[in-house]
Amino acid sequence: MTTYNGAKYLSDQINSVINQSFGDWVLFISDDGSSDGTIEILRDFESLDPRIKVIQNRGPHGAYINYYNLFEFYKDNYGSCADYYFFCDQDDYWHPDKMRTEIDVLSRMERQYGKRCPLLCYTDLELMDATGNSLGSFMSDYSDIDLQSHPLDLFFSHCFVWGTTAAINKALWEAAKLPVNNRNDLSHDNWYAKHAVLLGHVECIPKPLVRYRRHDSNVTGLPRKYGLLKAIRRAMAFGDVIDAQSHMFWSSFEVLNSIDSLDWRGEELKKTFERGGYYAVRFMWKNKICPGSRFHQLARYINLGLCLHKRTHWFLTDCEEPINAK
């Protein structure tokens, strides 16, 4: 868990971890310089429960780098001693059986694919307001990806696996090394999910085992569905759509570039973003890449087909190696 000025809701989340039906866990928490009493709350929990260990981030600040520093602290001091890993937000609430359910699923997947296979499972989540009241909606109502039927859609969609819902095994923890320089602002959970698709297997648990609190200070927003009027407005801002898609494509390319040995899917994905044009159109058509509305699907074909993604600042500043536009 990473924290920053989360005192208002922090106790609810930590108590939901303490009250898990599975109790053999250790909770590592890194605070990023909070000034609202968060660190005092953390120290109180740490003094009451030896399974809770708190550090303070003294280096560069920010949500991503705080996670990176926490992971590096864990690796430096504990190696990879755990069998399974969970990402925990500071302001949500876990169902009492979340950890046990996901461990059971990962254990079954390891029996099927082997313990050396990188694996990830994730659940649905229920939205609640700042006071903890259900909003009557679920993340599955907003997401446009189905990673079991169409896993490659993850590389073409703004939707991703919410880290607070996910669990990974040791093989994925060791294989997907989080980079310190993340030039495309790719979140840690998105990083691990994309590695899981490329290197192993992903399974969705269609149960809302997390309650996701919506409030003014959320770092991440919700995926959006557009009515007719909003779709028209988006169409009028087509350049912004292309820029946002290009950011997503080059973020995916950064993940692909971080893996030494890609299988044929990974190699084709990499060429799709490198080459664009007919190669990209053929790849998307052949693999039935389909996330998003028809408008976003059309924009994706135009973007990659005409190599517009190579003309954005994401390509010019963030691509690891220059790629000659064709």
Coordinates of C-alpha atoms in Angstrom, one line a residue:
M1 CA 0.0 0.0 0.0
T2 CA 1.1 3.5 -0.7
T3 CA -0.4 6.5 1.1
Y4 CA -0.5 10.3 0.8
N5 CA -2.8 12.5 2.9
G6 CA -5.3 9.6 3.2
A7 CA -6.2 10.0 6.9
K8 CA -9.9 10.4 6.3
Y9 CA -10.5 6.9 4.9
L10 CA -7.3 5.0 5.8
S11 CA -8.5 3.2 8.9
D12 CA -11.4 1.6 7.0
Q13 CA -9.1 0.1 4.3
I14 CA -6.5 -1.2 6.8
N15 CA -9.2 -2.7 9.0
S16 CA -10.6 -4.5 6.0
V17 CA -7.2 -6.1 5.5
I18 CA -6.8 -7.0 9.1
N19 CA -10.3 -8.6 9.1
Q20 CA -9.5 -10.8 6.1
S21 CA -10.5 -14.5 6.5
F22 CA -6.9 -15.3 5.3
G23 CA -4.5 -14.1 8.0
D24 CA -1.0 -15.1 6.9
W25 CA 0.0 -11.8 5.3
V26 CA 2.3 -8.9 5.7
L27 CA 1.2 -5.4 4.8
F28 CA 4.0 -3.1 3.6
I29 CA 3.0 0.6 3.5
S30 CA 5.0 3.6 2.1
D31 CA 3.9 7.1 2.9
D32 CA 4.8 9.9 0.5
G33 CA 5.2 12.8 2.9
S34 CA 1.6 13.1 4.2
S35 CA 0.8 16.2 6.4
D36 CA -2.7 15.3 7.5
G37 CA -2.1 12.8 10.3
T38 CA -1.7 9.8 7.9
I39 CA 1.7 8.8 9.2
E40 CA 0.4 8.9 12.9
I41 CA -2.5 6.5 11.9
L42 CA 0.0 4.2 10.2
R43 CA 2.3 4.1 13.2
D44 CA -0.6 3.3 15.5
F45 CA -1.6 0.3 13.3
E46 CA 2.1 -0.8 13.1
S47 CA 2.4 -0.8 16.9
L48 CA -0.8 -2.9 17.3
D49 CA -0.2 -5.5 14.5
P50 CA 3.3 -6.9 13.8
R51 CA 2.1 -7.8 10.3
I52 CA 2.0 -4.1 9.3
K53 CA 5.3 -2.5 8.4
V54 CA 5.6 1.2 7.6
I55 CA 8.3 3.2 5.7
Q56 CA 8.5 6.8 4.6
N57 CA 9.5 7.7 1.1
R58 CA 12.4 10.2 1.4
G59 CA 13.2 10.3 -2.3
P60 CA 11.3 11.7 -5.3
H61 CA 7.6 12.0 -4.7
G62 CA 4.5 11.0 -6.7
A63 CA 2.1 8.0 -6.8
Y64 CA 4.2 5.9 -9.3
I65 CA 7.6 6.5 -7.8
N66 CA 6.2 5.9 -4.3
Y67 CA 5.1 2.4 -5.4
Y68 CA 8.5 1.9 -7.1
N69 CA 10.4 2.8 -4.0
L70 CA 8.2 0.5 -1.9
F71 CA 8.7 -2.4 -4.2
E72 CA 12.5 -1.8 -4.2
F73 CA 12.5 -1.6 -0.4
Y74 CA 10.7 -5.0 -0.2
K75 CA 13.0 -6.6 -2.7
D76 CA 16.2 -5.3 -1.0
N77 CA 15.1 -6.4 2.4
Y78 CA 12.9 -9.5 1.8
G79 CA 13.7 -10.7 -1.7
S80 CA 10.7 -12.5 -3.1
C81 CA 9.7 -14.5 -0.1
A82 CA 6.0 -14.3 -0.6
D83 CA 4.0 -16.7 -2.8
Y84 CA 1.4 -14.1 -3.7
Y85 CA 1.2 -10.3 -3.9
F86 CA -1.7 -7.8 -3.7
F87 CA -1.9 -4.0 -4.4
C88 CA -3.9 -2.1 -1.8
D89 CA -5.3 1.5 -2.2
Q90 CA -5.6 3.8 0.9
D91 CA -9.2 4.6 0.6
D92 CA -11.2 1.5 -0.5
Y93 CA -12.6 -1.5 1.4
W94 CA -11.9 -5.2 0.8
H95 CA -14.5 -7.9 1.2
P96 CA -13.4 -10.3 4.0
D97 CA -12.8 -13.2 1.6
K98 CA -11.0 -11.2 -1.1
M99 CA -7.5 -12.6 -0.4
R100 CA -8.6 -16.1 0.3
T101 CA -10.7 -16.2 -2.9
E102 CA -7.8 -14.9 -5.1
I103 CA -5.3 -17.2 -3.5
D104 CA -7.6 -20.1 -4.2
V105 CA -7.9 -19.0 -7.9
L106 CA -4.1 -18.5 -8.3
S107 CA -3.4 -21.8 -6.7
R108 CA -5.7 -23.5 -9.1
M109 CA -4.1 -21.7 -12.0
E110 CA -0.6 -22.8 -10.8
R111 CA -1.8 -26.4 -10.8
Q112 CA -2.9 -25.9 -14.4
Y113 CA 0.0 -23.9 -15.8
G114 CA 2.8 -24.5 -13.3
K115 CA 4.2 -22.2 -10.6
R116 CA 6.8 -20.8 -12.9
C117 CA 4.1 -19.3 -15.1
P118 CA 3.3 -15.6 -14.5
L119 CA -0.3 -15.4 -13.4
L120 CA -2.7 -12.6 -12.4
C121 CA -6.3 -12.7 -11.3
Y122 CA -8.6 -9.8 -10.6
T123 CA -12.2 -9.2 -9.4
D124 CA -15.0 -6.8 -10.1
L125 CA -15.5 -3.9 -7.8
E126 CA -18.5 -2.0 -6.5
L127 CA -18.6 1.8 -6.5
M128 CA -19.4 3.6 -3.2
D129 CA -19.6 7.3 -2.3
A130 CA -17.3 9.1 0.1
T131 CA -19.4 8.1 3.1
G132 CA -19.3 4.4 2.1
N133 CA -22.8 4.1 0.6
S134 CA -23.2 1.9 -2.5
L135 CA -23.7 3.8 -5.7
G136 CA -25.4 0.7 -7.2
S137 CA -22.8 0.3 -10.0
F138 CA -19.8 -1.8 -10.7
M139 CA -16.5 -1.4 -12.6
S140 CA -17.7 -4.0 -15.1
D141 CA -20.5 -1.5 -16.1
Y142 CA -17.8 0.8 -17.4
S143 CA -15.0 -1.4 -18.6
D144 CA -14.8 -2.5 -22.3
I145 CA -12.2 -5.3 -21.9
D146 CA -12.6 -9.0 -21.5
L147 CA -9.1 -10.3 -20.8
Q148 CA -10.1 -14.0 -20.9
S149 CA -11.7 -13.8 -24.3
H150 CA -9.7 -10.9 -25.8
P151 CA -6.5 -10.5 -23.7
L152 CA -4.8 -8.3 -26.4
D153 CA -7.5 -5.7 -26.1
L154 CA -5.7 -4.5 -23.0
F155 CA -3.0 -2.9 -25.2
F156 CA -5.6 -0.9 -27.2
S157 CA -7.9 0.3 -24.4
H158 CA -7.8 3.0 -21.7
C159 CA -9.4 0.5 -19.4
F160 CA -7.2 -1.7 -17.3
V161 CA -7.1 -4.0 -14.3
W162 CA -7.6 -2.0 -11.2
G163 CA -4.7 -2.9 -8.9
T164 CA -6.8 -2.9 -5.8
T165 CA -8.8 -5.8 -7.3
A166 CA -5.7 -7.8 -8.4
A167 CA -3.5 -10.6 -7.1
I168 CA -0.3 -11.9 -8.7
N169 CA 1.9 -14.9 -8.1
K170 CA 5.6 -14.9 -7.4
A171 CA 6.5 -15.7 -11.0
L172 CA 4.8 -12.5 -12.3
W173 CA 6.3 -10.5 -9.4
E174 CA 9.8 -11.6 -10.5
A175 CA 9.2 -11.3 -14.2
A176 CA 7.6 -7.9 -14.5
K177 CA 10.3 -5.6 -13.0
L178 CA 8.8 -2.2 -12.5
P179 CA 11.1 0.5 -14.2
V180 CA 12.2 3.6 -12.3
N181 CA 11.9 5.7 -15.4
N182 CA 8.3 5.4 -16.5
R183 CA 8.1 8.1 -19.2
N184 CA 4.5 7.3 -20.3
D185 CA 2.9 7.5 -16.8
L186 CA 1.9 3.8 -17.0
S187 CA 0.5 2.8 -13.7
H188 CA 2.1 -0.1 -11.8
D189 CA -1.1 -2.2 -12.0
N190 CA -1.4 -1.6 -15.8
W191 CA 2.3 -2.7 -16.1
Y192 CA 1.8 -6.0 -14.3
A193 CA -1.4 -6.8 -16.1
K194 CA 0.1 -6.3 -19.5
H195 CA 3.1 -8.5 -18.5
A196 CA 0.7 -11.2 -17.3
V197 CA -1.1 -11.1 -20.7
L198 CA 2.2 -11.4 -22.6
L199 CA 4.0 -13.9 -20.3
G200 CA 1.3 -16.0 -18.7
H201 CA -2.4 -16.0 -18.0
V202 CA -5.1 -13.7 -16.6
E203 CA -8.4 -14.7 -15.0
C204 CA -11.3 -12.6 -14.0
I205 CA -13.4 -13.3 -10.9
P206 CA -16.8 -12.0 -11.6
K207 CA -17.5 -10.9 -8.0
P208 CA -17.2 -7.4 -6.5
L209 CA -14.7 -8.2 -3.8
V210 CA -13.6 -4.5 -3.4
R211 CA -15.7 -1.4 -2.7
Y212 CA -14.2 1.5 -4.6
R213 CA -14.6 4.9 -2.9
R214 CA -15.3 7.8 -5.1
H215 CA -14.3 11.2 -3.8
D216 CA -12.7 14.5 -4.8
S217 CA -9.1 13.2 -4.2
N218 CA -9.1 10.0 -6.3
V219 CA -5.9 9.6 -8.2
T220 CA -7.5 7.5 -10.9
G221 CA -10.8 8.2 -12.6
L222 CA -13.4 5.9 -14.1
P223 CA -13.6 4.7 -17.7
R224 CA -16.4 6.6 -19.4
K225 CA -19.3 5.7 -21.7
Y226 CA -20.5 8.3 -24.0
G227 CA -24.1 9.3 -24.9
L228 CA -24.8 10.7 -28.4
L229 CA -24.1 14.3 -27.4
K230 CA -20.8 13.5 -25.7
A231 CA -19.8 11.3 -28.6
I232 CA -20.4 14.2 -31.0
R233 CA -18.3 16.5 -28.8
R234 CA -15.5 13.9 -28.8
A235 CA -15.7 13.6 -32.5
M236 CA -15.2 17.3 -32.8
A237 CA -12.1 17.0 -30.6
F238 CA -10.7 14.2 -32.8
G239 CA -7.1 15.4 -32.4
D240 CA -7.4 14.9 -28.6
V241 CA -8.7 11.4 -29.2
I242 CA -5.7 10.6 -31.4
D243 CA -3.3 12.1 -28.9
A244 CA -4.8 10.0 -26.0
Q245 CA -4.7 6.9 -28.1
S246 CA -1.1 7.5 -29.1
H247 CA -0.2 7.8 -25.5
M248 CA -1.8 4.4 -24.9
F249 CA 0.0 2.8 -27.8
W250 CA 3.4 4.0 -26.9
S251 CA 2.8 3.0 -23.3
S252 CA 2.1 -0.5 -24.5
F253 CA 5.2 -0.3 -26.7
E254 CA 7.2 0.5 -23.6
V255 CA 6.0 -2.7 -21.9
L256 CA 6.8 -4.7 -25.0
N257 CA 10.3 -3.2 -25.2
S258 CA 11.0 -4.2 -21.6
I259 CA 10.6 -7.9 -22.3
D260 CA 13.6 -9.8 -23.7
S261 CA 11.9 -12.8 -25.2
L262 CA 8.4 -12.1 -26.7
D263 CA 6.2 -14.8 -28.1
W264 CA 4.7 -14.4 -31.6
R265 CA 1.8 -12.3 -30.2
G266 CA 4.2 -9.9 -28.5
E267 CA 6.4 -9.6 -31.6
E268 CA 3.3 -8.9 -33.8
L269 CA 2.1 -6.3 -31.2
K270 CA 5.4 -4.6 -31.2
K271 CA 5.5 -4.5 -35.0
T272 CA 1.9 -3.1 -35.0
F273 CA 3.0 0.0 -33.0
E274 CA 6.4 0.2 -34.8
R275 CA 5.1 0.0 -38.3
G276 CA 1.5 1.1 -38.2
G277 CA -0.2 1.2 -41.7
Y278 CA -1.5 -2.0 -43.3
Y279 CA 0.4 -4.2 -40.9
A280 CA -1.5 -2.6 -37.9
V281 CA -4.9 -2.7 -39.6
R282 CA -4.4 -6.4 -40.5
F283 CA -3.3 -7.3 -37.0
M284 CA -6.3 -5.6 -35.3
W285 CA -8.7 -7.2 -37.8
K286 CA -7.2 -10.6 -37.6
N287 CA -7.1 -10.6 -33.8
K288 CA -10.6 -9.0 -33.5
I289 CA -9.3 -6.0 -31.4
C290 CA -12.6 -4.5 -30.3
P291 CA -12.6 -2.4 -27.1
G292 CA -14.5 0.8 -26.9
S293 CA -17.3 2.4 -28.9
R294 CA -17.6 2.2 -32.7
F295 CA -16.3 5.8 -32.7
H296 CA -13.1 4.8 -30.8
Q297 CA -12.7 1.6 -32.9
L298 CA -12.8 3.8 -36.1
A299 CA -10.4 6.3 -34.5
R300 CA -8.0 3.5 -33.7
Y301 CA -7.9 2.2 -37.3
I302 CA -7.4 5.7 -38.6
N303 CA -4.7 6.5 -36.1
L304 CA -2.6 3.3 -36.6
G305 CA -3.6 2.9 -40.3
L306 CA -2.4 6.4 -41.2
C307 CA 0.5 6.3 -38.6
L308 CA -0.8 9.3 -36.9
H309 CA 0.6 8.0 -33.6
K310 CA 4.1 8.6 -35.0
R311 CA 3.4 12.3 -35.3
T312 CA 2.5 12.9 -31.7
H313 CA 4.8 14.2 -28.9
W314 CA 4.4 10.8 -27.2
F315 CA 6.4 9.2 -30.1
L316 CA 8.8 12.1 -30.4
T317 CA 9.8 12.2 -26.7
D318 CA 9.0 8.8 -25.2
C319 CA 9.8 6.1 -27.8
E320 CA 12.9 4.3 -26.5
E321 CA 14.5 4.1 -30.0
P322 CA 13.7 6.3 -33.0
I323 CA 11.4 4.6 -35.4
N324 CA 11.3 5.6 -39.0
A325 CA 7.8 6.5 -40.1
K326 CA 6.8 4.5 -43.2

